[in-house]
Coordinates of N, CA and C in Angstrom, one line a residue:
X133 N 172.1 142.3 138.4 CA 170.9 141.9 137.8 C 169.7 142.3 138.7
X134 N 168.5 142.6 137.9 CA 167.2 143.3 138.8 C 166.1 142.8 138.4
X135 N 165.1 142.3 139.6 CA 163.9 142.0 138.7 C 162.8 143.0 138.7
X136 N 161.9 142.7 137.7 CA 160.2 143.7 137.2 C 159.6 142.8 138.0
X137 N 158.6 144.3 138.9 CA 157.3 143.7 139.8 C 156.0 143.2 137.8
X138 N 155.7 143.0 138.2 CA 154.2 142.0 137.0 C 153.8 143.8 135.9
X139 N 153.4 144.7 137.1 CA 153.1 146.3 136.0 C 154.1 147.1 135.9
X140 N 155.4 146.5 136.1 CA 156.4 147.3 135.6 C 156.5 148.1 134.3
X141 N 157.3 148.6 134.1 CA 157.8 149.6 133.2 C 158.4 148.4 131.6
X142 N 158.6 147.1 132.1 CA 158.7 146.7 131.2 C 157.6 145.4 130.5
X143 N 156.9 146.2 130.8 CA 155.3 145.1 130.7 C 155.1 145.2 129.3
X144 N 155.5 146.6 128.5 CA 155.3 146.7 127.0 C 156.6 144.7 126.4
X145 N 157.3 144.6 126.9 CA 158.7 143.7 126.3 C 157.9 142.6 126.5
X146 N 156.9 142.4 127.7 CA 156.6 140.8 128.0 C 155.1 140.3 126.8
X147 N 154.8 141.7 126.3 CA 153.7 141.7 125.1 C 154.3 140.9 123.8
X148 N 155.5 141.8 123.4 CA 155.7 141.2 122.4 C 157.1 140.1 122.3
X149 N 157.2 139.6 123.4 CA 158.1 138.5 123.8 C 157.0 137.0 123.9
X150 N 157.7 136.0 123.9 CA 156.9 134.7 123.7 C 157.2 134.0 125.7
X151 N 157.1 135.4 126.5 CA 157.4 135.1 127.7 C 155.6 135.1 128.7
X152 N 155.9 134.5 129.7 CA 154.0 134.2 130.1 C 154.8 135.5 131.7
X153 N 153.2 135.6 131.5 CA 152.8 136.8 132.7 C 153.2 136.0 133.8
X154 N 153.6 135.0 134.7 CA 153.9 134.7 135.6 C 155.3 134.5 135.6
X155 N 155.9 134.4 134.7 CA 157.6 134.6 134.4 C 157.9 135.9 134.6
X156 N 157.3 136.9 134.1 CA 157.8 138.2 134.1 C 158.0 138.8 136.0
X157 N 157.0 138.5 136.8 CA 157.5 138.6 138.2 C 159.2 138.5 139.1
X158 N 159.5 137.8 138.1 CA 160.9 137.0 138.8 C 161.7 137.5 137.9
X159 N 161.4 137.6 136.4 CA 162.8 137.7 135.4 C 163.4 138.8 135.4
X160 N 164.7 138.4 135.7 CA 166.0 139.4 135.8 C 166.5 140.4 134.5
X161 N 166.6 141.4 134.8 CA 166.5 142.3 133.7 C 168.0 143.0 134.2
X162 N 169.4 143.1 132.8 CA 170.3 143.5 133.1 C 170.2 144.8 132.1
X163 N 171.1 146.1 132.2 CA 170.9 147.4 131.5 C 170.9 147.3 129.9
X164 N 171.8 146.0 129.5 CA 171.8 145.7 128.3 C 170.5 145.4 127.3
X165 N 169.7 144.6 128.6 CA 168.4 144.1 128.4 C 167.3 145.4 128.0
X166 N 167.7 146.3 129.3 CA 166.2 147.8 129.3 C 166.6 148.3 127.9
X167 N 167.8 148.5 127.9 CA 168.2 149.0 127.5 C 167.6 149.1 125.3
X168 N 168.2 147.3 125.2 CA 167.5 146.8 123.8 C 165.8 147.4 123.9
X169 N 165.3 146.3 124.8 CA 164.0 146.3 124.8 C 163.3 148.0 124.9
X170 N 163.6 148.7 125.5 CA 163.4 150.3 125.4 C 163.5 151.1 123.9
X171 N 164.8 150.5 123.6 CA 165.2 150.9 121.9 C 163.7 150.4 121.2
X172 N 163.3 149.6 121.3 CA 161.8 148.7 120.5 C 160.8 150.0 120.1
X173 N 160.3 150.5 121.6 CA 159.4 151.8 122.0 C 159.3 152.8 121.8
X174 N 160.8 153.1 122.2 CA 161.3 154.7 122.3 C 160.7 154.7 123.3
X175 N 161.0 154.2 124.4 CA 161.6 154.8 126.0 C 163.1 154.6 126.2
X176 N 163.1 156.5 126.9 CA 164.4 155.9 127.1 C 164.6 156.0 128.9
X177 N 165.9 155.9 129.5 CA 166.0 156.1 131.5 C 165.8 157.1 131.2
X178 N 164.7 157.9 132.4 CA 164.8 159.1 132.6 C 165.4 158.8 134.3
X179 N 166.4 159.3 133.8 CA 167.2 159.6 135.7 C 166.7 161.1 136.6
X180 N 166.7 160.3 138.0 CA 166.6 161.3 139.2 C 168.0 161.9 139.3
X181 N 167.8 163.3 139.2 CA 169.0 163.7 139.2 C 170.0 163.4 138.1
X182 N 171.2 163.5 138.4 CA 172.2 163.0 137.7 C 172.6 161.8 137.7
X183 N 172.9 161.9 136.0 CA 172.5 159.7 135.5 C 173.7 159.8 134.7
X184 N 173.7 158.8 134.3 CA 174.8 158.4 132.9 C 174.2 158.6 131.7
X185 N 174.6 159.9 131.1 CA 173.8 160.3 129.6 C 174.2 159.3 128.4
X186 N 175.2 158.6 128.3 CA 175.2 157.7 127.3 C 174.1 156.3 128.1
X187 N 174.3 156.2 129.0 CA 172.8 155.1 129.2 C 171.2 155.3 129.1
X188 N 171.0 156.7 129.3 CA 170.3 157.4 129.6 C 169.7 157.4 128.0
X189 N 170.2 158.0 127.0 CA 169.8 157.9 125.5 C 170.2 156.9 124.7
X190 N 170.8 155.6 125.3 CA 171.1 154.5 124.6 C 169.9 154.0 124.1
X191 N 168.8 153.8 124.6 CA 167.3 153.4 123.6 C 167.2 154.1 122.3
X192 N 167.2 155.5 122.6 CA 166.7 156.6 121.8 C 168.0 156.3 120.4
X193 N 169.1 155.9 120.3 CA 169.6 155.8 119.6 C 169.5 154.8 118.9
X194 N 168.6 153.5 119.4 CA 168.0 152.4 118.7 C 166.9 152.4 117.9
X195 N 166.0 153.7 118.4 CA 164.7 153.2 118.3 C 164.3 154.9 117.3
X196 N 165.5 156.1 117.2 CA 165.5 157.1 116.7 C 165.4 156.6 115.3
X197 N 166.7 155.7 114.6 CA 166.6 155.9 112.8 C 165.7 155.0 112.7
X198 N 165.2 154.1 113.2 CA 164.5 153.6 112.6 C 163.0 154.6 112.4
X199 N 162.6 155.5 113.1 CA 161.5 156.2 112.8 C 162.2 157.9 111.9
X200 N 163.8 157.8 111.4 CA 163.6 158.8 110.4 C 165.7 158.1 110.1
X201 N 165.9 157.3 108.9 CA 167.0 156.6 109.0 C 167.8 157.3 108.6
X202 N 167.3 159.3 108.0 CA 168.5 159.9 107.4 C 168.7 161.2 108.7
X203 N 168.2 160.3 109.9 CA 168.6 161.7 110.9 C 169.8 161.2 111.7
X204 N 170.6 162.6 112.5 CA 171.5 161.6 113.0 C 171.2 160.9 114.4
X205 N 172.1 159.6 114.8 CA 171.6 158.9 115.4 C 171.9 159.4 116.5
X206 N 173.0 160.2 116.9 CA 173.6 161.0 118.0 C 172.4 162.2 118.7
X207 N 171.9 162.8 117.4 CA 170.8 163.9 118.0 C 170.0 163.6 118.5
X208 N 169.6 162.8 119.9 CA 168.1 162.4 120.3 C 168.7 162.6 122.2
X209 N 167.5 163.2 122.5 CA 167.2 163.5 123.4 C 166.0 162.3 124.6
X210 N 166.0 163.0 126.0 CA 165.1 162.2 127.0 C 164.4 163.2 127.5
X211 N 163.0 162.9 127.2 CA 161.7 164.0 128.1 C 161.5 162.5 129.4
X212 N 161.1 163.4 130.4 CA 160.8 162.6 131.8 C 159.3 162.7 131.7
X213 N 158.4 162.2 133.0 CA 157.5 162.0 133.2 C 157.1 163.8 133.2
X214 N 157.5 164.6 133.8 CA 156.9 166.1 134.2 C 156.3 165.9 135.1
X215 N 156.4 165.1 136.4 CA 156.0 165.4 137.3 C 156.9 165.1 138.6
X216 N 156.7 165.7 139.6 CA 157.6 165.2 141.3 C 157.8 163.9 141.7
X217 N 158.9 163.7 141.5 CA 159.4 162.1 142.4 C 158.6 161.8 143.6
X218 N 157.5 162.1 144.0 CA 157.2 162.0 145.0 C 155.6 161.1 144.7
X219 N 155.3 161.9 143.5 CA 154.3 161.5 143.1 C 154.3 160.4 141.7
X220 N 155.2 159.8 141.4 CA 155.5 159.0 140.8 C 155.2 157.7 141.1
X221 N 154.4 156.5 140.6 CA 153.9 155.4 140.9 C 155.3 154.7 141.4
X222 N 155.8 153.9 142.4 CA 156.8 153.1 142.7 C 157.0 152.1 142.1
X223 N 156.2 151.5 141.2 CA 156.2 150.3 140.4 C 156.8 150.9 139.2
X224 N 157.2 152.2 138.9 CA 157.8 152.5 137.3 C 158.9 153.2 137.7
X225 N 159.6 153.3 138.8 CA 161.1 153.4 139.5 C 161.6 151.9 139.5
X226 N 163.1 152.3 138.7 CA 163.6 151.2 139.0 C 165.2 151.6 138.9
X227 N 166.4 151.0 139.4 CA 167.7 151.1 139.3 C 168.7 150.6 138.2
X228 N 169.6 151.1 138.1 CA 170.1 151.0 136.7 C 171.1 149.4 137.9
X229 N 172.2 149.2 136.7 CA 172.7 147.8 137.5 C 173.9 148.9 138.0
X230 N 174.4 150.0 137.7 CA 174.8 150.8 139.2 C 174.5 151.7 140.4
X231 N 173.2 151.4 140.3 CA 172.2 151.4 141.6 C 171.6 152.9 141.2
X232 N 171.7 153.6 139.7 CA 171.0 154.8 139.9 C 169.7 154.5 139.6
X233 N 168.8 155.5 140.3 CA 167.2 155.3 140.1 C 167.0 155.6 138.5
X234 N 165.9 155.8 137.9 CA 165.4 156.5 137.2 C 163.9 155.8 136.3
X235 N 163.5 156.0 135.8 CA 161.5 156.4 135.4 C 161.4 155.9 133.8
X236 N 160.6 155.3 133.3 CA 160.5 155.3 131.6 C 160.5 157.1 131.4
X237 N 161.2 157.3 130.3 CA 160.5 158.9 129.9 C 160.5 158.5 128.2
X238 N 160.2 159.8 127.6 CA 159.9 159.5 126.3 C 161.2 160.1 125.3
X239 N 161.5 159.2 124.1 CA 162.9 159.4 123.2 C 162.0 160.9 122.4
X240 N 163.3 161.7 122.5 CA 162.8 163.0 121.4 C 164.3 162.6 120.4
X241 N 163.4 162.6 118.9 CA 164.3 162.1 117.9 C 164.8 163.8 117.3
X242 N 164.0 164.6 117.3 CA 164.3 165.6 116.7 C 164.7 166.8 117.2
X243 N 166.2 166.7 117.6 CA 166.8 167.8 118.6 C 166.7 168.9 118.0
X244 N 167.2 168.9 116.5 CA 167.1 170.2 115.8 C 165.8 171.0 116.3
X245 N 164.8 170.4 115.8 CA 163.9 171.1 116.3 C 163.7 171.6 117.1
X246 N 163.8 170.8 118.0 CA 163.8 171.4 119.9 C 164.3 172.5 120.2
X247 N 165.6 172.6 119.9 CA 166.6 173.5 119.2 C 166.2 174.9 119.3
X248 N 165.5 174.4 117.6 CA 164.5 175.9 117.2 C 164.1 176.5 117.9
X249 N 162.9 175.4 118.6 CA 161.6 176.2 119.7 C 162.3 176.5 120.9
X250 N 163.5 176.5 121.6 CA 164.1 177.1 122.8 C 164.5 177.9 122.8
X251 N 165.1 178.0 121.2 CA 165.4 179.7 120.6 C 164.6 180.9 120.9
X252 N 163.3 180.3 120.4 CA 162.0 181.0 119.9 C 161.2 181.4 121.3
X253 N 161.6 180.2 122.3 CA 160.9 180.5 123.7 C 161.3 181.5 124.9
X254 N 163.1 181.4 124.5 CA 164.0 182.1 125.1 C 163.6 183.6 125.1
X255 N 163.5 183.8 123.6 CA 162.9 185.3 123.1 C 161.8 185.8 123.7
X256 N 161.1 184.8 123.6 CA 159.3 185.6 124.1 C 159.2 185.7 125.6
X257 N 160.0 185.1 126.3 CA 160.3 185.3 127.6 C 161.2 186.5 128.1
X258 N 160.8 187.7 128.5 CA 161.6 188.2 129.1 C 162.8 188.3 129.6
X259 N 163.8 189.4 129.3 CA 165.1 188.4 130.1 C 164.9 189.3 131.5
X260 N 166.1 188.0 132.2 CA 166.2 188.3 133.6 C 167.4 189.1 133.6
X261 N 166.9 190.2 135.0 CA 168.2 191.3 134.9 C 168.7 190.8 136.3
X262 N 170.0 191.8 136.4 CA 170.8 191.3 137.2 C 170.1 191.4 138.8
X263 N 169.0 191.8 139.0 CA 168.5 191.7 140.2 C 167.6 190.6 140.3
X264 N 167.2 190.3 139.5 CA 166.0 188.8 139.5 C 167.4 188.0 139.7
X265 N 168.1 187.5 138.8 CA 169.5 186.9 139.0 C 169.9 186.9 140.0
X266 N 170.0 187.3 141.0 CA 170.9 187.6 142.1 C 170.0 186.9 143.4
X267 N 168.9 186.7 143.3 CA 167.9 186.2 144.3 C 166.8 185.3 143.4
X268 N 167.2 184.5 142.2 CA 165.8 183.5 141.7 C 166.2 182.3 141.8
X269 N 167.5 181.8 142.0 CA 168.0 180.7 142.7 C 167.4 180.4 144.4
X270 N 167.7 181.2 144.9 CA 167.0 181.0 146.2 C 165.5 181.2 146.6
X271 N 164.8 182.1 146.2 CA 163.7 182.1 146.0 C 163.2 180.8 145.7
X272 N 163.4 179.8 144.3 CA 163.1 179.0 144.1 C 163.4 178.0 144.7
X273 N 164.3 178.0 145.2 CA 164.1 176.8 146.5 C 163.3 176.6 147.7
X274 N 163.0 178.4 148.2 CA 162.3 178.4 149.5 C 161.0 178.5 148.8
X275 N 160.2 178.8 147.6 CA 159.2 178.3 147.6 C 158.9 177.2 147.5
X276 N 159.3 175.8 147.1 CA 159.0 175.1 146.8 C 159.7 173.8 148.4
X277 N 160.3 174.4 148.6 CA 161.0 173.5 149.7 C 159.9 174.1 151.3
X278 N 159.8 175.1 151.4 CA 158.9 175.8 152.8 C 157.6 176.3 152.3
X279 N 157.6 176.9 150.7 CA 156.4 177.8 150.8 C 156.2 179.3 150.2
X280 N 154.9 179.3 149.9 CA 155.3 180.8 149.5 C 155.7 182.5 150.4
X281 N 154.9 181.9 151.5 CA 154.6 183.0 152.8 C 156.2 183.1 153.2
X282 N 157.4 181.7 152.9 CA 158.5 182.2 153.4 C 159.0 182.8 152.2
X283 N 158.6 183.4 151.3 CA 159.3 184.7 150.4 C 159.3 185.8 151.0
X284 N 160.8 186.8 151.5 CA 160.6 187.6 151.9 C 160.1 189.1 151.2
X285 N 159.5 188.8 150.2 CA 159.0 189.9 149.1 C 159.9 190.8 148.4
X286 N 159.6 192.0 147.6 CA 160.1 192.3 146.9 C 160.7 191.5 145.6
X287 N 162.0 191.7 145.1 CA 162.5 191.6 143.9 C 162.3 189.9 143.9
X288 N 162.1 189.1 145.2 CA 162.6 187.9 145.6 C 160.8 187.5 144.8
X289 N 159.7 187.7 145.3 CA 158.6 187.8 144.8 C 158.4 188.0 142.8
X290 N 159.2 188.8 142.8 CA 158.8 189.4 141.3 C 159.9 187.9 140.5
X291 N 161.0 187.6 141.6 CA 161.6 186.6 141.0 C 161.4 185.1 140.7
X292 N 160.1 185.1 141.6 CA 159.2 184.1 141.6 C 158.4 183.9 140.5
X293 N 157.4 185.0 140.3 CA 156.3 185.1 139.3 C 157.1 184.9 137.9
X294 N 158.7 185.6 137.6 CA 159.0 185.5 136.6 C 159.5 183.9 136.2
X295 N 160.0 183.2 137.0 CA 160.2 181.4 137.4 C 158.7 180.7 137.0
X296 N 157.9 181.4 137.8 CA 156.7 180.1 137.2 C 156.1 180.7 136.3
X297 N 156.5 181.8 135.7 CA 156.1 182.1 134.0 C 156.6 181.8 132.9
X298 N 158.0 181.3 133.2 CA 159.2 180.8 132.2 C 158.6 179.3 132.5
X299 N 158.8 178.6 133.6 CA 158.4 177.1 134.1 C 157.1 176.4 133.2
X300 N 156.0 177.1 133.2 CA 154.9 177.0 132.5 C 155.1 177.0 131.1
X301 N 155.5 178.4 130.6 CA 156.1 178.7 129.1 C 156.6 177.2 128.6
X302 N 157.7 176.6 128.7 CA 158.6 175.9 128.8 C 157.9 174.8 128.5
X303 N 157.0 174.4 130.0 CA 156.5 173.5 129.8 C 155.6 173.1 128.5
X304 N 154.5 174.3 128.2 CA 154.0 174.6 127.3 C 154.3 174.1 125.8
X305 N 155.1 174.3 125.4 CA 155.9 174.3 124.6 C 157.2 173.1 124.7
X306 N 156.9 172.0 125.3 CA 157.2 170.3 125.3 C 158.6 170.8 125.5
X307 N 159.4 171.8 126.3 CA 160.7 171.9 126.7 C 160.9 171.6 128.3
X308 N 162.2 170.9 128.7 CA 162.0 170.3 129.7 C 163.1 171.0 131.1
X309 N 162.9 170.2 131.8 CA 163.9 171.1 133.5 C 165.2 171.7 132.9
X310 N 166.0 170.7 132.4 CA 168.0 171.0 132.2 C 167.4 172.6 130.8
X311 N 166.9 172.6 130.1 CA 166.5 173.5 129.2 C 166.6 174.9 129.7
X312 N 165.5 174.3 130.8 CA 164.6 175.7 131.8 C 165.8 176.0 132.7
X313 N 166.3 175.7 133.0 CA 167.8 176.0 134.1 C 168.5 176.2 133.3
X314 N 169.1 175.4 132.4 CA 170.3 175.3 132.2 C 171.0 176.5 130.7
X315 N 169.7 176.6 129.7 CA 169.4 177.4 128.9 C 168.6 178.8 129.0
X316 N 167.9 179.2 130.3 CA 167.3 180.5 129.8 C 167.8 180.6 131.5
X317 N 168.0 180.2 132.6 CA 168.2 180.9 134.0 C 169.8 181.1 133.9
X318 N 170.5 179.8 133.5 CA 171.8 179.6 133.4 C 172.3 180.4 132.7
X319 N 172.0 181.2 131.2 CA 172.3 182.0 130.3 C 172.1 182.8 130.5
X320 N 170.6 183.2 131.0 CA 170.5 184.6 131.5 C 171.2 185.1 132.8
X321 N 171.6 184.0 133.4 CA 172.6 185.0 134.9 C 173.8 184.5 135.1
X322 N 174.6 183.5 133.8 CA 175.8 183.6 133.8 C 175.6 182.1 135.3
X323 N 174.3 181.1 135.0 CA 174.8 180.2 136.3 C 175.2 178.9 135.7
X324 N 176.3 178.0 135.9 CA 176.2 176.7 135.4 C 175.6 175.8 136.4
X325 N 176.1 175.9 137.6 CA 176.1 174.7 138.5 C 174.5 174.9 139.6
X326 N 173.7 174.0 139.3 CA 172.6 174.0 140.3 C 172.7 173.4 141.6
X327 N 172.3 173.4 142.5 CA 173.0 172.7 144.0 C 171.3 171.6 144.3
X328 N 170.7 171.9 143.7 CA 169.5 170.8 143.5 C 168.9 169.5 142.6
X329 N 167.9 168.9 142.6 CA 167.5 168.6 141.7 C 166.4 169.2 140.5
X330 N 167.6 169.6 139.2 CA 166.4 170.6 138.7 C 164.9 169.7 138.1
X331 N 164.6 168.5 138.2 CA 163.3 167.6 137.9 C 162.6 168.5 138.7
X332 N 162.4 168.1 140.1 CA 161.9 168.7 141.3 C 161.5 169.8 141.2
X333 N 162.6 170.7 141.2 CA 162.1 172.4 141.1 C 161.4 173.1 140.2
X334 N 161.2 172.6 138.9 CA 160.7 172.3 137.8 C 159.6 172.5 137.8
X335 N 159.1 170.8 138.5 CA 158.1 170.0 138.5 C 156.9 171.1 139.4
X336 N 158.1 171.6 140.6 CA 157.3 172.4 142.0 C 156.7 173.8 140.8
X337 N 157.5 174.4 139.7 CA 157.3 176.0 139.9 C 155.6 175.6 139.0
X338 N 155.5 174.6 137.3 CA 154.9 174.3 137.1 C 153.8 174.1 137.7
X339 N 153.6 173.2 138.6 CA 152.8 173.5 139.8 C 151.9 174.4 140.6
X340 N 152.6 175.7 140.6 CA 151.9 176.6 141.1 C 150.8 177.4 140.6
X341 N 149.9 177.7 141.7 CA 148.8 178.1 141.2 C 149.0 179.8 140.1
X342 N 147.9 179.8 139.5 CA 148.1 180.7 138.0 C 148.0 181.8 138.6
X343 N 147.8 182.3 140.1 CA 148.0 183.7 140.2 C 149.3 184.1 140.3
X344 N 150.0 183.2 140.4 CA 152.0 183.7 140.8 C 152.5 183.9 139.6
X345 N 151.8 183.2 138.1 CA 151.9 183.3 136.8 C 151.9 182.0 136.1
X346 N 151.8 182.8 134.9 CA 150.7 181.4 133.8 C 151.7 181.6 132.5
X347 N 151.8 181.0 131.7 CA 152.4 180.5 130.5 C 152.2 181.7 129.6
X348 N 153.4 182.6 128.7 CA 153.3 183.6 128.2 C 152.5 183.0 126.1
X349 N 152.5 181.7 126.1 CA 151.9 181.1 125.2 C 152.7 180.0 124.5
X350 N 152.2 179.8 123.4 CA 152.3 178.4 122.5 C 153.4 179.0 121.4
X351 N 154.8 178.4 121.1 CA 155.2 179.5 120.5 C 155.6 178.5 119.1
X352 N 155.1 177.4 119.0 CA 154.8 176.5 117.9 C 154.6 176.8 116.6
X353 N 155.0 176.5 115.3 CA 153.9 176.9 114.2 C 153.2 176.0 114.0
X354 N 152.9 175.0 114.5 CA 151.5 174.3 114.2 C 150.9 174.5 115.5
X355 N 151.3 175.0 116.8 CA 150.3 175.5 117.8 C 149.7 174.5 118.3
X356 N 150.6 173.1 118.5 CA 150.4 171.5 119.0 C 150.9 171.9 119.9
X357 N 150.5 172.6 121.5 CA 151.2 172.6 122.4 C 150.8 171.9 123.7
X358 N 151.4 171.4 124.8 CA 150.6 171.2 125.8 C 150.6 172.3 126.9
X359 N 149.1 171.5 127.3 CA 148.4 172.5 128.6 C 149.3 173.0 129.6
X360 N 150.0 174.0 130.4 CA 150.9 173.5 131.0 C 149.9 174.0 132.8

């Protein structure tokens, strides 16, 4: 069992519970508990790193039919905050009851769709050839872990600009880190296994200033995208 500091992440439960603001300091909250009460919202755990995907979208599966009851309850996904663990408020970290960390993020009910648009994003994005491939795993760690000045240029450079053009893209277009690795880097160079946390690296390429590169657009048909 774990307790919420008073602005925790579960401040929305203490609203519409018949519980007083000086209870909620102390009251013990077990996974079963986030877990209901999250279903209410549509938040679901967004985990640091690697989490337990069936706890992970256990809300989203509560709180999915009820906002569409002929979808399936299985298709729902978890968007995270989009930003670095570092800069994340510490009052909205908290541990699951087997000690993994993880952040409110937001329930996506409609995977199909998502689906679509990673199709559609994949395409407008250039693919990566076997030389960007071969050096944008590493690249992307030494810029973001030392810097840009430690890129030793060349293809390693061009493998950069094409990372935070996809990173942005991505972002743009409400698709998230495991997407961006695991669907357009992973596919395009044949990679499964990342040796990081892809949130973080993500979070870093997005980050970068628009001369290394900027978002190739909005690839939406209602053109609701965000800024990235």
């Amino acid at each position: 069992m774990k307790t919420t500091s008073l602005f925790s992440y579960l401040s929305p439960l203490i609203l519409v519970g018949p519980i007083g603001w000086a209870s909620a300091i102390v009251l013990p909250r077990s996974d079963a508990d986030t877990i209901a009460n999250f279903g209410r919202i549509g938040i679901c755990l967004s985990y640091f790193g690697e989490g337990p995907t069936e706890k992970e979208l256990a809300p989203c599966k509560i709180f999915c039919p009820t906002q569409n009851p002929n979808a399936d309850p299985n298709a729902v996904g978890c968007k995270g905050p989009g930003i670095p663990r570092d800069q994340i408020d510490p009052s909205i970290v908290d541990k699951d009851d087997d000690g993994n960390e993880f952040t409110p993020g937001e329930c996506i009910c409609d995977l199909a769709a998502a689906g679509a648009i990673l199709d559609v994003v994949i395409q407008g994005l250039s693919e990566l050839d076997s030389v960007l491939c071969s050096v944008i795993l590493s690249a992307i760690v030494t810029l973001i872990e030392e810097g840009l000045d430690k890129i030793p240029g060349g293809s390693s450079i061009k493998a950069i600009e094409k990372a935070v053009e996809g990173a942005k893209t991505f972002l743009e277009n409400g698709l998230d880190a495991v997407s961006y690795f695991g669907n357009w880097i992973g596919g395009s160079c044949g990679i499964s296994d990342f040796s990081f946390n892809l949130e973080d690296e993500f979070n870093g390429l997005v980050s970068q200033p628009d001369s290394l590169g900027v978002s190739v657009g909005c690839f939406k048909d209602n053109k609701q995208c965000e800024k990235s």
